[in-house]
Coordinates of C-alpha atoms in Angstrom, one line a residue:
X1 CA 0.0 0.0 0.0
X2 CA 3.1 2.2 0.9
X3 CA 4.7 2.1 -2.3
X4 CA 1.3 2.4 -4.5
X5 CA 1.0 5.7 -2.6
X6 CA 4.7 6.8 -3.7
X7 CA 4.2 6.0 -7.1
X8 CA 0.6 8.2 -7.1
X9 CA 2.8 10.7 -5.5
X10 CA 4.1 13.4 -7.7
X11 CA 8.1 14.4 -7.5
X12 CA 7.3 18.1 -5.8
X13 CA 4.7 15.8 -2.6
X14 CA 7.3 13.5 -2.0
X15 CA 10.3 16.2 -1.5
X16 CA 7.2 18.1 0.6
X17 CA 6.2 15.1 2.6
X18 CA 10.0 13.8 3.2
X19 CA 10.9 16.8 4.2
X20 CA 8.2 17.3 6.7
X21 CA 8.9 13.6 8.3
X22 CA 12.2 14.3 8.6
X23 CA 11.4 17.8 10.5
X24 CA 8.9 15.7 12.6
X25 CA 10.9 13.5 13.5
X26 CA 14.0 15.6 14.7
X27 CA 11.2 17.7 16.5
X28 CA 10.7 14.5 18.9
X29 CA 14.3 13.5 19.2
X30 CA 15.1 17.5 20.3
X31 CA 12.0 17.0 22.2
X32 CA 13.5 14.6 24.4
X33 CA 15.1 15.6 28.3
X34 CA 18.7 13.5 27.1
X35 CA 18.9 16.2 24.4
X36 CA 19.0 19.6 26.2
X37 CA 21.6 20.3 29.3
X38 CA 19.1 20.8 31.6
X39 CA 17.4 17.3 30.8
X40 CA 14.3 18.8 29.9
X41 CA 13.8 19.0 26.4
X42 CA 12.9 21.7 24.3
X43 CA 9.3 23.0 24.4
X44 CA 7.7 21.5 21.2
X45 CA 7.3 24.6 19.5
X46 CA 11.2 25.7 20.0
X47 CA 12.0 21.9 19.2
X48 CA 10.0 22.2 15.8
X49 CA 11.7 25.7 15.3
X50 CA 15.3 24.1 15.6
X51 CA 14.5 21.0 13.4
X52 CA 12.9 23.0 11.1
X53 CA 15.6 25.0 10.7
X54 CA 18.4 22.5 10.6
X55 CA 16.8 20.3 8.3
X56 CA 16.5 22.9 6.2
X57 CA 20.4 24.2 6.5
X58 CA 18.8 27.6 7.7
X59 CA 21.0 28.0 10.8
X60 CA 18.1 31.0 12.7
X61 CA 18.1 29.5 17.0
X62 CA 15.6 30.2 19.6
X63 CA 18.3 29.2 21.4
X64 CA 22.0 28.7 21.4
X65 CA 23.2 25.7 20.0
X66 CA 26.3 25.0 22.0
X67 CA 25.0 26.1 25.2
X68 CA 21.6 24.2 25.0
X69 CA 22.0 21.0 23.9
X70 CA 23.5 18.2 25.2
X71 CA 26.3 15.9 22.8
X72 CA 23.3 13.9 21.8
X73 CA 21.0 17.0 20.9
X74 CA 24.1 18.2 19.0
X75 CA 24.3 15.0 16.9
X76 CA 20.7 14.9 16.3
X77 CA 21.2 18.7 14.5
X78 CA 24.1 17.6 13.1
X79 CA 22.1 14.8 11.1
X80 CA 19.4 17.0 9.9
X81 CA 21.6 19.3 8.0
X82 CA 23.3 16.4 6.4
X83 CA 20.4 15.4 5.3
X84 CA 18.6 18.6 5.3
X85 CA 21.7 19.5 2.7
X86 CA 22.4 16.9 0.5
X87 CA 18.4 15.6 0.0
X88 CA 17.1 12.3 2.0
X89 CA 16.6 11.5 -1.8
X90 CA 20.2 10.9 -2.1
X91 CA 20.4 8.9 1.6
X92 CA 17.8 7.2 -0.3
X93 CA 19.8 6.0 -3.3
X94 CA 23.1 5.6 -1.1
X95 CA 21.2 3.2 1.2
X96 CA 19.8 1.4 -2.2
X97 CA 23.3 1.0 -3.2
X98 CA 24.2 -0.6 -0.4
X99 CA 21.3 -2.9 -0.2
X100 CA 21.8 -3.9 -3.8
X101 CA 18.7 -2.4 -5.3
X102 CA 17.7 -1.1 -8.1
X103 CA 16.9 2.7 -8.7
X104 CA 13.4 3.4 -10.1
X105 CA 12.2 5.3 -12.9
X106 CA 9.8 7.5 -10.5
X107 CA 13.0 7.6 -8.0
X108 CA 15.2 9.4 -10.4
X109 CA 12.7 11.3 -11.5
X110 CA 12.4 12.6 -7.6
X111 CA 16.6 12.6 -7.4
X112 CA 15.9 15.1 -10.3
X113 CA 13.6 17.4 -8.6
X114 CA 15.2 17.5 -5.3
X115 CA 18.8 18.1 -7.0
X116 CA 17.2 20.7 -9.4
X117 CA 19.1 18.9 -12.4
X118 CA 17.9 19.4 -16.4
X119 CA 17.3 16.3 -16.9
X120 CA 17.2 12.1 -15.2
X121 CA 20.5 11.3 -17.4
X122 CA 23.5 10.5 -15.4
X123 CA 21.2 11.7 -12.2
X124 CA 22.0 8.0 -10.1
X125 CA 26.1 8.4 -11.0
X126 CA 25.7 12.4 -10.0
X127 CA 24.4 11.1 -6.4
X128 CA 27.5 9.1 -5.8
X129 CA 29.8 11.9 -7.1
X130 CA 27.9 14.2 -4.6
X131 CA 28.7 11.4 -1.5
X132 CA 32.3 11.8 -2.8
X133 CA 32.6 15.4 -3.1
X134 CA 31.0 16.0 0.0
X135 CA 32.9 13.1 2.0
X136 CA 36.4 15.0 0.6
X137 CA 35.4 18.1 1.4
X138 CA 34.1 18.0 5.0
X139 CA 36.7 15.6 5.6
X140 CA 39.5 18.4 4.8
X141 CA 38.0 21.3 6.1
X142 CA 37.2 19.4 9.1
X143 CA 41.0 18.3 9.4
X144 CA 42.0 21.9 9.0
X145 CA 39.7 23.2 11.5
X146 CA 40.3 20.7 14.0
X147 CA 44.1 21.6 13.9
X148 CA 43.2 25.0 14.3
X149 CA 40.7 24.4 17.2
X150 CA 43.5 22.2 19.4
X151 CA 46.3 25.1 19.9
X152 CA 42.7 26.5 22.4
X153 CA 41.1 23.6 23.3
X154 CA 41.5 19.6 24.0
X155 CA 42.4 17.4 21.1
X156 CA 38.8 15.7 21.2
X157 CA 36.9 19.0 21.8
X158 CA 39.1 20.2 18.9
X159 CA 38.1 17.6 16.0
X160 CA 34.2 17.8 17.3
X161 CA 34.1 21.3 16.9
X162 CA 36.2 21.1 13.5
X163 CA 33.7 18.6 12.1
X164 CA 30.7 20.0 13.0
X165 CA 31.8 23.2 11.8
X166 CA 32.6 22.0 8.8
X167 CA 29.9 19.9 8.0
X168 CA 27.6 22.7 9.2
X169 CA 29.5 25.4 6.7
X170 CA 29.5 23.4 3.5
X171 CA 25.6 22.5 4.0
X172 CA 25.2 26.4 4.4
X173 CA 23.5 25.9 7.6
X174 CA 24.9 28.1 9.9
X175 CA 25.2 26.3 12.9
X176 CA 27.7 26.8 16.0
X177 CA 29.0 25.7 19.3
X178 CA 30.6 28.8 20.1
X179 CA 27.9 29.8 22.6
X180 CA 25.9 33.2 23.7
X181 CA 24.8 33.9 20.1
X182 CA 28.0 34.9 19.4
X183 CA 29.0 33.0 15.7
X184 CA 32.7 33.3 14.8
X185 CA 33.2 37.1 15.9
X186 CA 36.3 36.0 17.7
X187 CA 37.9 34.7 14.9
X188 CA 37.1 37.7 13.0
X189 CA 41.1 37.8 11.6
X190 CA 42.2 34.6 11.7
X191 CA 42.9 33.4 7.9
X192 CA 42.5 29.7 8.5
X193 CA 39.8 29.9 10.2
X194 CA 38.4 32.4 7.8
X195 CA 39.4 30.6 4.4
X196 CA 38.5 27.1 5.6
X197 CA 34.9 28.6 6.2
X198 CA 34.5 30.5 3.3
X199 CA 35.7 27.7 0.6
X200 CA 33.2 25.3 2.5
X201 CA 30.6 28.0 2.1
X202 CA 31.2 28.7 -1.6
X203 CA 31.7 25.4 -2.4
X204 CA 28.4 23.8 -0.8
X205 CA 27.2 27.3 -2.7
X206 CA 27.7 26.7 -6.3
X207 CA 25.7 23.2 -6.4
X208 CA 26.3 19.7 -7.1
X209 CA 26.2 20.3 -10.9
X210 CA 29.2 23.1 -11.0
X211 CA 31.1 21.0 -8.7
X212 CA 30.7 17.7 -10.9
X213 CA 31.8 19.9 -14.2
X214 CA 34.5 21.4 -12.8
X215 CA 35.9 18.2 -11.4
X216 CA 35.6 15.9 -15.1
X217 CA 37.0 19.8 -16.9
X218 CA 40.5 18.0 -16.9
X219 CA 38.9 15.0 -19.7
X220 CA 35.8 16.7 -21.2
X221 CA 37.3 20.3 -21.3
X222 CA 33.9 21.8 -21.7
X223 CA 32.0 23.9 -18.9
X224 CA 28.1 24.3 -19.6
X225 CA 26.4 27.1 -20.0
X226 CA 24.6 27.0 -16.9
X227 CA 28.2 26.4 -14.6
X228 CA 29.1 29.6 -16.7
X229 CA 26.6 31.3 -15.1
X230 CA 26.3 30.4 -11.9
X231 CA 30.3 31.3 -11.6
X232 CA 30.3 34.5 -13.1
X233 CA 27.3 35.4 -10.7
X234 CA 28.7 34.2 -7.8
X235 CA 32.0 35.6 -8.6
X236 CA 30.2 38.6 -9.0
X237 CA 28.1 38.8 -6.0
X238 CA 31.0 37.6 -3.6
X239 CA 33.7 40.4 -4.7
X240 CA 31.0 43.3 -5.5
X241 CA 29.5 42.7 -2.2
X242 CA 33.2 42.2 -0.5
X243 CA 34.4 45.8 -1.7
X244 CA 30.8 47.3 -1.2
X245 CA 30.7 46.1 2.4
X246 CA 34.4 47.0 2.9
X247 CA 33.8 50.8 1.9
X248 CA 30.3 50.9 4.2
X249 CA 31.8 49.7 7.5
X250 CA 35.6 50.3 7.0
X251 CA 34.8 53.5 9.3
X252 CA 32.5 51.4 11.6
X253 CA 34.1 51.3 15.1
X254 CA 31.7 48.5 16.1
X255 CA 32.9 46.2 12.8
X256 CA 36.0 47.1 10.7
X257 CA 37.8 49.7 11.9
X258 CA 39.2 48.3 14.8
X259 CA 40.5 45.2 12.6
X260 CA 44.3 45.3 10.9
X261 CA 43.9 45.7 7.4
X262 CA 44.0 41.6 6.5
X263 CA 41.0 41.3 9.4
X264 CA 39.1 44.3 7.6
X265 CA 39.3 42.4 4.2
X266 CA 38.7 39.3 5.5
X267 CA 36.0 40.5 7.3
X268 CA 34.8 42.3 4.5
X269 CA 34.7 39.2 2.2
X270 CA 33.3 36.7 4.8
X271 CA 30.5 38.8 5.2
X272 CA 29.6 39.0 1.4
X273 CA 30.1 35.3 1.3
X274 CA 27.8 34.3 4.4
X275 CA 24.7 35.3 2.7
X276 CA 25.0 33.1 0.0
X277 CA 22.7 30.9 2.7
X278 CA 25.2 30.0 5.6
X279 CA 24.8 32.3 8.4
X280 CA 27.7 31.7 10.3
X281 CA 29.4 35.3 10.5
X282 CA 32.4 36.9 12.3
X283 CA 31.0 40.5 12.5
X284 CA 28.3 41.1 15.0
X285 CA 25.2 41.6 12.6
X286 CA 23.8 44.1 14.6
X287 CA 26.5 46.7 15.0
X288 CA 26.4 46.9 10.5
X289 CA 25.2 50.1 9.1
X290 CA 21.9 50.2 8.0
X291 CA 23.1 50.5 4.2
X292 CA 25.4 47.1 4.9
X293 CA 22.6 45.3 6.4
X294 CA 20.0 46.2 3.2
X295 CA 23.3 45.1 1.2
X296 CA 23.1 41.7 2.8
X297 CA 19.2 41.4 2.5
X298 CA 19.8 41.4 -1.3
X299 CA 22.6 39.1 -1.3
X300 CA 20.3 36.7 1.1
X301 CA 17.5 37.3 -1.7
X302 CA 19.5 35.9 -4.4
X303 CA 21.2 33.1 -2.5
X304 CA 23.1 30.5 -3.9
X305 CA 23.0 28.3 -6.7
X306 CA 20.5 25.8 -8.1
X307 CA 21.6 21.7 -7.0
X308 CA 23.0 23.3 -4.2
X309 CA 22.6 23.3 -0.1
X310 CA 21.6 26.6 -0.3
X311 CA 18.5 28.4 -0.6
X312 CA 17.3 31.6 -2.5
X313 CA 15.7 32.7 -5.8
X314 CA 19.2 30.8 -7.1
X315 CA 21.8 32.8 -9.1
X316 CA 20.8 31.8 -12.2
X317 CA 17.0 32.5 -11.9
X318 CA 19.0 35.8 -10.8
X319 CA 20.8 36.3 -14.0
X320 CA 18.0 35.0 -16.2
X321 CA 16.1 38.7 -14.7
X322 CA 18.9 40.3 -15.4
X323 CA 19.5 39.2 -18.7
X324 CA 15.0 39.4 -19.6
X325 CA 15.8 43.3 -18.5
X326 CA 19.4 44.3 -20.5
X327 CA 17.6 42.4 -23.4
X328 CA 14.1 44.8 -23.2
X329 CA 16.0 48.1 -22.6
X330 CA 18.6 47.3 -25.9
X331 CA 15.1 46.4 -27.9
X332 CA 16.6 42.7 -28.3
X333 CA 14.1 40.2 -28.9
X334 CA 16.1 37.0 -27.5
X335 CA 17.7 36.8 -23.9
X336 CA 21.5 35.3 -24.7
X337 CA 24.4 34.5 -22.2
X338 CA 27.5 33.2 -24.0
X339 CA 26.4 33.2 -27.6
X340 CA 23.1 31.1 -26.1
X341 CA 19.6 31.8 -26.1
X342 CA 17.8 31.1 -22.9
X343 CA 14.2 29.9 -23.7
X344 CA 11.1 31.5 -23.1
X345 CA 9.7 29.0 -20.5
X346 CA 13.3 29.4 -18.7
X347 CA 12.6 33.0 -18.3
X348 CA 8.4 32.4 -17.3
X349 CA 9.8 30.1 -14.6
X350 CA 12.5 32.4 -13.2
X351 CA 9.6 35.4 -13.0
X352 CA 7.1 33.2 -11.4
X353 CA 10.0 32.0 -8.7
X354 CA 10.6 35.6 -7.9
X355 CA 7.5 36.6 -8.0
X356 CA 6.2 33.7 -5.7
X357 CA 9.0 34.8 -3.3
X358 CA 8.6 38.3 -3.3
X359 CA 5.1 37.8 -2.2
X360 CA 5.6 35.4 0.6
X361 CA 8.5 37.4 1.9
X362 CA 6.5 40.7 1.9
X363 CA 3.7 38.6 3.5
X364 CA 5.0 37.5 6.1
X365 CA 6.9 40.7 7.0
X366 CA 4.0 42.0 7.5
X367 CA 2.2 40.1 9.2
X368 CA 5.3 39.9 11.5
X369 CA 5.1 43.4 12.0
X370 CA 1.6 42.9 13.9
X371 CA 2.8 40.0 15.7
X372 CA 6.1 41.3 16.5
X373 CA 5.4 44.9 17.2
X374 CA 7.6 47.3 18.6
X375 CA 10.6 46.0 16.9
X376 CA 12.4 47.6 14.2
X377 CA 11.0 46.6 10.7
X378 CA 14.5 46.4 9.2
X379 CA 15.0 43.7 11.6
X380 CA 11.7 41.6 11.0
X381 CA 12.8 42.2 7.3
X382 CA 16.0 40.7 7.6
X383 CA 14.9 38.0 9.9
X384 CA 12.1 36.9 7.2
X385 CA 14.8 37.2 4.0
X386 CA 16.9 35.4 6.4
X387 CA 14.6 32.5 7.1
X388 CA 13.2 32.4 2.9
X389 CA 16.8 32.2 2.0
X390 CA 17.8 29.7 4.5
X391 CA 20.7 32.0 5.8
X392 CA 20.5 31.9 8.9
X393 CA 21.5 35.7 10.1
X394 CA 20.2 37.5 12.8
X395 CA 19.8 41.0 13.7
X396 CA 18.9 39.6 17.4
X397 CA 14.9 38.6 16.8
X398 CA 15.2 35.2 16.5
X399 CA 15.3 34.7 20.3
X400 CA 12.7 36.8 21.4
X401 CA 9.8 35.9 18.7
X402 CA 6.4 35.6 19.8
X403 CA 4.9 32.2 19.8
X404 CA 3.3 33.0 16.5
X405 CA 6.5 34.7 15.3
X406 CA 8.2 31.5 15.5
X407 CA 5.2 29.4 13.5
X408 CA 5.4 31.8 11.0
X409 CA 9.7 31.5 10.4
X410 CA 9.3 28.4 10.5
X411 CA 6.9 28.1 7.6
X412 CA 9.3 30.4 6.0
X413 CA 12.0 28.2 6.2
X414 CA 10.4 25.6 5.1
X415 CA 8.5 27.2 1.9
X416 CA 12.6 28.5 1.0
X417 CA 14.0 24.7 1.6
X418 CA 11.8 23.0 -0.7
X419 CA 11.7 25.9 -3.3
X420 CA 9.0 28.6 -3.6
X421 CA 7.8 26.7 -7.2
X422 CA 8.1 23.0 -5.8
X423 CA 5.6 24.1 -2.9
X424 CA 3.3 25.3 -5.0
X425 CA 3.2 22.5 -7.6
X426 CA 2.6 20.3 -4.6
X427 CA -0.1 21.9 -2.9
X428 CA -1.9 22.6 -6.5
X429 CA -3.9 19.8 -8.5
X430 CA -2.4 18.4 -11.3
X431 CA -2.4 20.9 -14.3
X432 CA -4.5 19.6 -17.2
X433 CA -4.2 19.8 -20.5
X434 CA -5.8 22.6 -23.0
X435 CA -6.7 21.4 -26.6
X436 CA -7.5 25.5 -27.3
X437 CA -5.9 28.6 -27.3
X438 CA -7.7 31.6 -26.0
X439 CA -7.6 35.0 -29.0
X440 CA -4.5 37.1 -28.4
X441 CA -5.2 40.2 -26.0
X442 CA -2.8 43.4 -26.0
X443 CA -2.3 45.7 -22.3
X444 CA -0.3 48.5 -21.8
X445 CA 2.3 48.3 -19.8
X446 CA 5.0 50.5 -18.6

């Protein structure tokens, strides 16, 4: 009966469901009194919050991570964003490899979804390049923080803390043990520190896809047009919004200014990186200038990249906008990038994303500004951003949200996870087919 369900099930329900069983159950395990330090639990609502938000790689607390939770409570989080990051599709397949079996049809079909990928070919071979990319790379970064953690702490508190870290940063979650909501502020100058996090971040940034091209570049020698994209946006985004934060808090005694030069640049650059859906940050986020922290809400907007563990309208849906626009304003008929044309239901399907995010994001902002009032709408702005994009920065609201504030994030979060376009093909019956075209109609616009 189970598996005639999953087959009536379309791709978009099943991401939906999974991802809501998933949240469920780390809700119950965080739930539990042998997962909080006081050997209570967490209160189910805050429990929901937290496994809502690590399963999908957000990174926003009700309460601090490292002080809270107990090794076990840790662990549990620690699962979710692995799985939260990489898809419980791919656990899926990896634990069908081990068993032997054979992957469906209708599973690679749901693989495809959930990785955002073009098309089912090579989809089962990508998931086992993603287990080794991500193995490699958490495995390294981990290594490196580790031996950075044990010249201030014991070896085995060291090579937790590296790991967690690490697996936390490349699945953009945001996550830390540091304690008293205070992120990585005091290794605000520290380059290993520093460039460890921010190649996890980028890389668990660009997607699966980019990763895999750039890795088989030495025998195919070819780069797709959509790895194009997504690098020259991201390059883009990370260096514009470096030098842009740089000049707006390089006078900022509360951020820059009291850093040496290398701790201003670095601090500069991990800030326009952290947006990209990780939330981890070495600046305090409220001491940024208002102008910094608007900066950051449109970085968090456009997030990072599709088949990727981060969230957002997705640089390319980003650059498809762009590209619809520079095309209009030059009187150009087709929308090109590299000597390519995108097609027209590529640019339809980038305008309905943004559109369908704009609106819950302005939505829910405002109804947060009845539910929350008396705080500062720039802050419920960034907190909602923040939660749609799966970032995970604060401005300090997280914490104190109402009991309805938290319901609503944590919708949010979960609406950005699963993708703005993928909710709503799940929640809408299944399009049928016109045999007739409705006469042409003409409205001004502009």
């Amino acid at each position: 009966m189970r598996r005639k369900i999953f087959l009536r099930l379309d791709p978009p329900k099943v991401l939906v469901y999974g991802f809501g069983v998933i949240i469920l159950l780390g809700t119950l395990l965080l739930s539990l009194p042998s997962s909080t330090v006081d050997g209570k639990g967490l209160p189910f609502l805050d429990a929901l919050f937290t496994a809502t938000s690590a399963t999908c790689v957000t990174g926003l607390v009700v309460v601090d991570t490292g002080d809270t939770f107990t090794r076990f409570g840790e662990m549990v989080i620690l699962s979710m964003i692995q799985i939260g990051g990489l898809g419980f599709m791919s656990f899926a397949t990896l634990f069908a490899f081990i068993l032997g079996k054979r992957i469906s049809f209708k599973e690679r079909l749901i693989i495809q979804e959930s990785l955002n990928n073009a098309t089912v070919e090579g989809i089962v071979r990508l998931v086992k390049r993603i287990f080794l990319f991500t193995a490699v790379v958490e495995i390294t970064g981990g290594t490196i923080l580790s031996m950075r953690f044990s010249e201030e702490m014991a070896a085995g508190k060291a090579i937790y803390f590296g790991f967690f870290h690490a697996v936390s940063n490349f699945n953009n979650a945001g996550f830390d043990l540091m304690g008293s909501f205070k992120g990585l502020t005091e290794y605000a100058e520290d380059p290993i520190v520093n460039i460890t996090m921010i190649s996890l971040i980028s890389l668990g940034g660009i997607g699966f896809i980019v990763m895999n091209e750039l890795f088989e570049y030495r025998s195919t020698k070819t780069i797709s047009l959509h790895s194009k994209i997504v690098l020259a946006i991201s390059g883009v985004l990370i260096f514009g919004g470096a030098l842009l934060i740089f000049i707006l808090e390089y006078n900022n005694p509360s951020t820059l200014k009291p850093l040496t030069m290398t701790g201003k640049i670095f601090g500069a650059i991990y800030q326009a990186v952290t947006p990209r859906t990780a939330g981890s940050n070495t600046l305090n986020i409220p001491d940024l200038q208002q102008s910094t922290l608007f900066l950051i809400i449109c970085l968090m907007f456009v997030g990072a990249s599709p088949g990727s563990t981060g969230g957002g309208i997705k640089t390319t849906t980003f650059a498809v906008l762009i590209g619809a626009v520079k095309s209009q304003i030059r009187g150009q008929e087709d929308v090109t990038f590299f000597g390519r044309r995108m097609e027209q239901s590529i640019i339809s399907k980038s305008l309905t994303v943004t559109l369908i995010a704009l609106f819950l994001v302005f939505t829910i902002t405002m109804i947060l500004t009845i539910t929350e009032s008396g705080k500062d709408f720039l802050m419920i702005f960034f907190e909602t951003v923040s939660a749609f994009s799966t970032v995970g920065l604060s401005m300090g609201l997280t914490p104190e949200l109402s009991s309805i504030g938290k319901i609503l994030i944590t919708i949010t979060m979960f609406a950005g996870r699963v993708g703005p376009l993928t909710l709503a093909f799940a929640v809408t019956k299944k399009k049928k087919e016109n045999h007739y075209r409705y006469p042409a109609g003409k409205v001004m616009i502009g």
